[in-house]
Amino acid sequence: MFIVQAAVLFLFLYTAPSKVAGLITVFLMGLLAFMNVPGLQVYVVQLAERFVPTAVDVASAINIAAFNIGIAFGSYLGGVITDSIGLIHTTWIGSLMVLAAVFLTGWIRLLERKDNKTAGALTQES
């Protein structure tokens, strides 16, 4: 989902001058921006249930707080970019930020697989 979001953000760089294409791209951006939240929330709750079952509520709250911090940081950075190099450049820089999220998600999945393999090896030794 993040990869599609990054592609749509980058595409907006080229569709922004057109009213129709720009409107379609903005619609897709809005749709994709909030589709990730429920899936990520479920993932965080599952991890909390697995590792710290007594703190599922805390993990859920911290996750939503992290979303809000991300929104604030992105808004601030967008303002700085708009003020310094122009509004149109927020599209490709936002796309790079989403690609960073893709990288982080892949890294987390890699660490989780490694943890599962280690846990499986420890179970077999016992």
Coordinates of N, CA and C in Angstrom, one line a residue:
M1 N 0.8 -1.2 0.0 CA 0.0 0.0 0.0 C 0.9 1.3 0.0
F2 N 2.0 1.2 0.8 CA 2.9 2.4 0.8 C 3.5 2.7 -0.5
I3 N 3.8 1.6 -1.3 CA 4.4 1.8 -2.6 C 3.5 2.5 -3.5
V4 N 2.2 2.1 -3.5 CA 1.2 2.8 -4.3 C 1.0 4.2 -3.9
Q5 N 1.0 4.5 -2.6 CA 0.9 5.8 -2.1 C 2.1 6.7 -2.6
A6 N 3.3 6.1 -2.5 CA 4.5 6.9 -3.0 C 4.3 7.2 -4.5
A7 N 3.8 6.2 -5.3 CA 3.7 6.4 -6.7 C 2.7 7.5 -7.0
V8 N 1.6 7.5 -6.3 CA 0.5 8.5 -6.5 C 1.0 9.9 -6.1
L9 N 1.8 10.0 -5.0 CA 2.4 11.3 -4.6 C 3.3 11.8 -5.7
F10 N 4.1 10.9 -6.2 CA 5.1 11.3 -7.3 C 4.3 11.7 -8.5
L11 N 3.3 10.9 -8.9 CA 2.5 11.2 -10.0 C 1.8 12.6 -10.0
F12 N 1.5 13.0 -8.8 CA 0.8 14.3 -8.6 C 1.7 15.5 -9.1
L13 N 3.0 15.3 -9.1 CA 4.0 16.2 -9.6 C 3.6 16.6 -11.0
Y14 N 3.1 15.6 -11.8 CA 2.8 15.8 -13.2 C 1.4 16.0 -13.5
T15 N 0.5 15.6 -12.6 CA -0.9 15.8 -12.8 C -1.5 17.1 -12.2
A16 N -0.7 17.7 -11.3 CA -1.2 18.9 -10.7 C -1.6 20.1 -11.6
P17 N -0.9 20.3 -12.7 CA -1.3 21.4 -13.6 C -2.7 21.1 -14.3
S18 N -3.1 19.9 -14.4 CA -4.4 19.6 -15.0 C -5.5 19.5 -13.9
K19 N -6.6 20.2 -14.1 CA -7.7 20.2 -13.1 C -8.3 18.8 -12.9
V20 N -8.6 18.1 -14.0 CA -9.2 16.8 -13.9 C -8.2 15.7 -13.4
A21 N -7.1 15.6 -14.0 CA -6.1 14.6 -13.5 C -5.6 15.0 -12.1
G22 N -5.5 16.2 -11.8 CA -5.1 16.6 -10.5 C -6.1 16.2 -9.4
L23 N -7.4 16.4 -9.8 CA -8.5 16.1 -8.8 C -8.5 14.6 -8.6
I24 N -8.3 13.8 -9.6 CA -8.3 12.3 -9.5 C -7.1 11.9 -8.6
T25 N -6.0 12.5 -8.8 CA -4.8 12.2 -8.0 C -5.0 12.6 -6.6
V26 N -5.6 13.7 -6.3 CA -5.9 14.2 -4.9 C -6.8 13.2 -4.3
F27 N -7.8 12.7 -5.0 CA -8.8 11.7 -4.5 C -8.0 10.5 -4.1
L28 N -7.2 10.0 -5.0 CA -6.4 8.8 -4.7 C -5.4 9.0 -3.5
M29 N -4.9 10.2 -3.4 CA -4.0 10.5 -2.3 C -4.8 10.4 -0.9
G30 N -5.9 11.0 -0.9 CA -6.8 11.0 0.3 C -7.2 9.6 0.6
L31 N -7.6 8.8 -0.4 CA -8.0 7.4 -0.1 C -6.8 6.6 0.4
L32 N -5.6 6.7 -0.2 CA -4.5 5.9 0.3 C -3.9 6.4 1.6
A33 N -4.0 7.7 1.9 CA -3.4 8.2 3.1 C -4.0 7.6 4.4
F34 N -5.3 7.3 4.3 CA -5.9 6.7 5.5 C -6.2 5.2 5.5
M35 N -5.9 4.6 4.3 CA -6.1 3.1 4.3 C -5.0 2.4 5.0
N36 N -3.9 3.0 5.3 CA -2.8 2.4 6.0 C -3.0 2.3 7.5
V37 N -3.7 3.3 8.0 CA -3.8 3.4 9.5 C -4.5 2.1 10.1
P38 N -5.6 1.6 9.7 CA -6.2 0.5 10.3 C -5.3 -0.8 10.3
G39 N -4.7 -1.0 9.2 CA -3.8 -2.2 9.1 C -2.6 -2.0 10.0
L40 N -2.0 -0.9 10.1 CA -0.9 -0.6 11.0 C -1.3 -0.7 12.4
Q41 N -2.5 -0.3 12.7 CA -3.0 -0.4 14.1 C -3.2 -1.8 14.5
V42 N -3.7 -2.6 13.6 CA -3.9 -4.1 13.9 C -2.5 -4.7 14.1
Y43 N -1.6 -4.4 13.3 CA -0.2 -5.0 13.4 C 0.4 -4.6 14.8
V44 N 0.3 -3.4 15.2 CA 0.9 -3.0 16.5 C 0.2 -3.7 17.6
V45 N -1.1 -3.8 17.6 CA -1.9 -4.6 18.6 C -1.5 -6.0 18.6
Q46 N -1.3 -6.6 17.5 CA -0.8 -8.0 17.4 C 0.5 -8.2 18.0
L47 N 1.4 -7.3 17.7 CA 2.8 -7.3 18.3 C 2.7 -7.2 19.8
A48 N 1.9 -6.2 20.3 CA 1.7 -6.0 21.7 C 1.1 -7.3 22.4
E49 N 0.2 -7.9 21.8 CA -0.4 -9.1 22.3 C 0.6 -10.2 22.4
R50 N 1.5 -10.2 21.5 CA 2.6 -11.3 21.4 C 3.7 -11.0 22.4
F51 N 4.1 -9.8 22.5 CA 5.3 -9.5 23.4 C 5.0 -9.0 24.8
V52 N 3.9 -8.1 24.9 CA 3.6 -7.5 26.2 C 2.1 -7.5 26.3
P53 N 1.5 -8.6 26.6 CA 0.0 -8.7 26.6 C -0.7 -7.8 27.6
T54 N 0.0 -7.4 28.6 CA -0.6 -6.5 29.6 C -0.6 -5.0 29.1
A55 N 0.1 -4.7 28.0 CA 0.2 -3.3 27.6 C -0.4 -3.1 26.2
V56 N -1.4 -3.8 25.8 CA -2.0 -3.6 24.5 C -2.6 -2.2 24.4
D57 N -3.3 -1.8 25.4 CA -3.9 -0.4 25.3 C -2.9 0.6 25.2
V58 N -1.7 0.5 25.9 CA -0.7 1.5 25.8 C -0.1 1.5 24.4
A59 N 0.2 0.3 23.9 CA 0.7 0.2 22.5 C -0.2 0.8 21.5
S60 N -1.5 0.6 21.6 CA -2.4 1.2 20.7 C -2.4 2.7 20.8
A61 N -2.4 3.2 22.0 CA -2.3 4.7 22.2 C -1.1 5.3 21.7
I62 N 0.1 4.6 21.9 CA 1.4 5.2 21.4 C 1.4 5.2 19.9
N63 N 0.8 4.1 19.3 CA 0.7 4.1 17.9 C 0.0 5.3 17.3
I64 N -1.2 5.6 17.8 CA -2.0 6.7 17.4 C -1.2 8.0 17.6
A65 N -0.6 8.1 18.8 CA 0.2 9.3 19.1 C 1.3 9.4 18.0
A66 N 1.9 8.3 17.6 CA 3.0 8.4 16.6 C 2.4 8.9 15.2
F67 N 1.2 8.4 14.9 CA 0.6 9.0 13.7 C 0.4 10.5 13.8
N68 N 0.0 11.0 14.9 CA -0.2 12.4 15.1 C 1.1 13.2 15.0
I69 N 2.1 12.6 15.6 CA 3.5 13.2 15.5 C 3.9 13.3 14.1
G70 N 3.7 12.2 13.3 CA 4.0 12.1 11.9 C 3.2 13.2 11.1
I71 N 2.0 13.4 11.4 CA 1.2 14.4 10.7 C 1.7 15.8 11.0
A72 N 2.1 16.0 12.3 CA 2.6 17.3 12.7 C 4.0 17.6 12.0
F73 N 4.9 16.6 12.0 CA 6.2 16.7 11.4 C 6.0 16.9 9.8
G74 N 5.1 16.1 9.2 CA 4.9 16.3 7.8 C 4.4 17.6 7.4
S75 N 3.5 18.1 8.2 CA 2.9 19.5 8.0 C 4.0 20.5 8.1
Y76 N 4.8 20.4 9.1 CA 5.9 21.4 9.3 C 6.9 21.3 8.2
L77 N 7.3 20.1 7.8 CA 8.2 20.0 6.7 C 7.6 20.5 5.4
G78 N 6.3 20.2 5.2 CA 5.6 20.7 4.0 C 5.6 22.2 3.9
G79 N 5.5 22.9 5.1 CA 5.5 24.3 5.1 C 6.9 24.9 4.8
V80 N 7.9 24.2 5.3 CA 9.3 24.6 5.1 C 9.6 24.5 3.6
I81 N 9.2 23.3 3.0 CA 9.5 23.1 1.6 C 8.7 24.1 0.7
T82 N 7.4 24.3 1.0 CA 6.6 25.3 0.3 C 7.3 26.7 0.4
D83 N 7.7 27.1 1.5 CA 8.3 28.4 1.7 C 9.6 28.5 1.0
S84 N 10.4 27.5 1.0 CA 11.8 27.6 0.4 C 11.9 27.3 -1.0
I85 N 11.3 26.2 -1.5 CA 11.5 25.8 -2.9 C 10.2 25.7 -3.7
G86 N 9.1 25.8 -3.1 CA 7.8 25.8 -3.8 C 6.9 24.6 -3.5
L87 N 5.6 24.9 -3.6 CA 4.5 24.0 -3.3 C 4.6 22.7 -4.1
I88 N 4.9 22.7 -5.3 CA 4.9 21.5 -6.2 C 6.0 20.5 -5.7
H89 N 7.0 21.0 -5.0 CA 8.1 20.0 -4.6 C 7.7 19.2 -3.4
T90 N 6.5 19.5 -2.7 CA 6.1 18.7 -1.6 C 5.7 17.3 -2.1
T91 N 5.3 17.2 -3.4 CA 4.8 15.9 -3.9 C 6.0 14.9 -3.9
W92 N 7.1 15.2 -4.6 CA 8.1 14.2 -4.7 C 8.9 14.0 -3.4
I93 N 8.9 15.0 -2.5 CA 9.6 14.9 -1.2 C 8.7 14.0 -0.3
G94 N 7.4 14.2 -0.4 CA 6.4 13.3 0.3 C 6.5 11.9 -0.2
S95 N 6.7 11.7 -1.5 CA 6.9 10.4 -2.0 C 8.2 9.7 -1.5
L96 N 9.2 10.5 -1.3 CA 10.5 10.0 -0.7 C 10.2 9.6 0.8
M97 N 9.4 10.4 1.5 CA 9.1 10.0 2.9 C 8.3 8.7 3.0
V98 N 7.4 8.5 2.0 CA 6.6 7.3 2.0 C 7.5 6.1 1.7
L99 N 8.5 6.3 0.7 CA 9.4 5.2 0.4 C 10.3 4.9 1.6
A100 N 10.6 5.9 2.5 CA 11.3 5.6 3.7 C 10.4 4.7 4.6
A101 N 9.1 4.9 4.6 CA 8.2 4.1 5.4 C 8.2 2.7 4.8
V102 N 8.3 2.5 3.5 CA 8.4 1.2 2.9 C 9.7 0.5 3.3
F103 N 10.8 1.2 3.3 CA 12.0 0.6 3.8 C 11.9 0.2 5.3
L104 N 11.4 1.1 6.1 CA 11.2 0.7 7.5 C 10.3 -0.5 7.7
T105 N 9.2 -0.6 7.0 CA 8.3 -1.7 7.1 C 9.0 -3.0 6.7
G106 N 9.8 -2.9 5.6 CA 10.5 -4.1 5.2 C 11.5 -4.5 6.2
W107 N 12.2 -3.6 6.8 CA 13.2 -3.9 7.8 C 12.5 -4.5 9.0
I108 N 11.4 -4.0 9.5 CA 10.7 -4.6 10.6 C 10.3 -6.0 10.3
R109 N 9.8 -6.2 9.1 CA 9.4 -7.6 8.7 C 10.6 -8.6 8.7
L110 N 11.7 -8.1 8.3 CA 12.9 -8.9 8.3 C 13.3 -9.2 9.7
L111 N 13.3 -8.3 10.6 CA 13.6 -8.5 12.0 C 12.6 -9.5 12.6
E112 N 11.3 -9.4 12.3 CA 10.3 -10.3 12.8 C 10.5 -11.7 12.3
R113 N 10.9 -11.9 11.1 CA 11.1 -13.2 10.5 C 12.3 -13.8 11.3
K114 N 13.4 -13.0 11.5 CA 14.5 -13.5 12.2 C 14.2 -13.9 13.6
D115 N 13.3 -13.1 14.3 CA 12.8 -13.4 15.6 C 12.0 -14.7 15.6
N116 N 11.2 -14.9 14.6 CA 10.4 -16.2 14.5 C 11.3 -17.4 14.3
K117 N 12.4 -17.2 13.4 CA 13.3 -18.3 13.2 C 14.1 -18.7 14.5
T118 N 14.5 -17.6 15.2 CA 15.2 -17.8 16.5 C 14.3 -18.5 17.5
A119 N 13.0 -18.1 17.6 CA 12.1 -18.7 18.5 C 11.8 -20.2 18.1
G120 N 11.7 -20.4 16.9 CA 11.5 -21.8 16.4 C 12.7 -22.7 16.7
A121 N 13.9 -22.2 16.5 CA 15.1 -22.9 16.8 C 15.2 -23.2 18.3
L122 N 14.9 -22.3 19.2 CA 14.9 -22.5 20.6 C 13.9 -23.5 21.0
T123 N 12.7 -23.5 20.4 CA 11.7 -24.5 20.7 C 12.1 -25.9 20.4
Q124 N 12.8 -26.0 19.2 CA 13.3 -27.4 18.8 C 14.4 -27.9 19.7
E125 N 15.2 -27.0 20.3 CA 16.3 -27.4 21.1 C 15.7 -27.9 22.5
S126 N 14.6 -27.4 22.9 CA 14.1 -27.8 24.2 C 13.5 -29.1 24.3

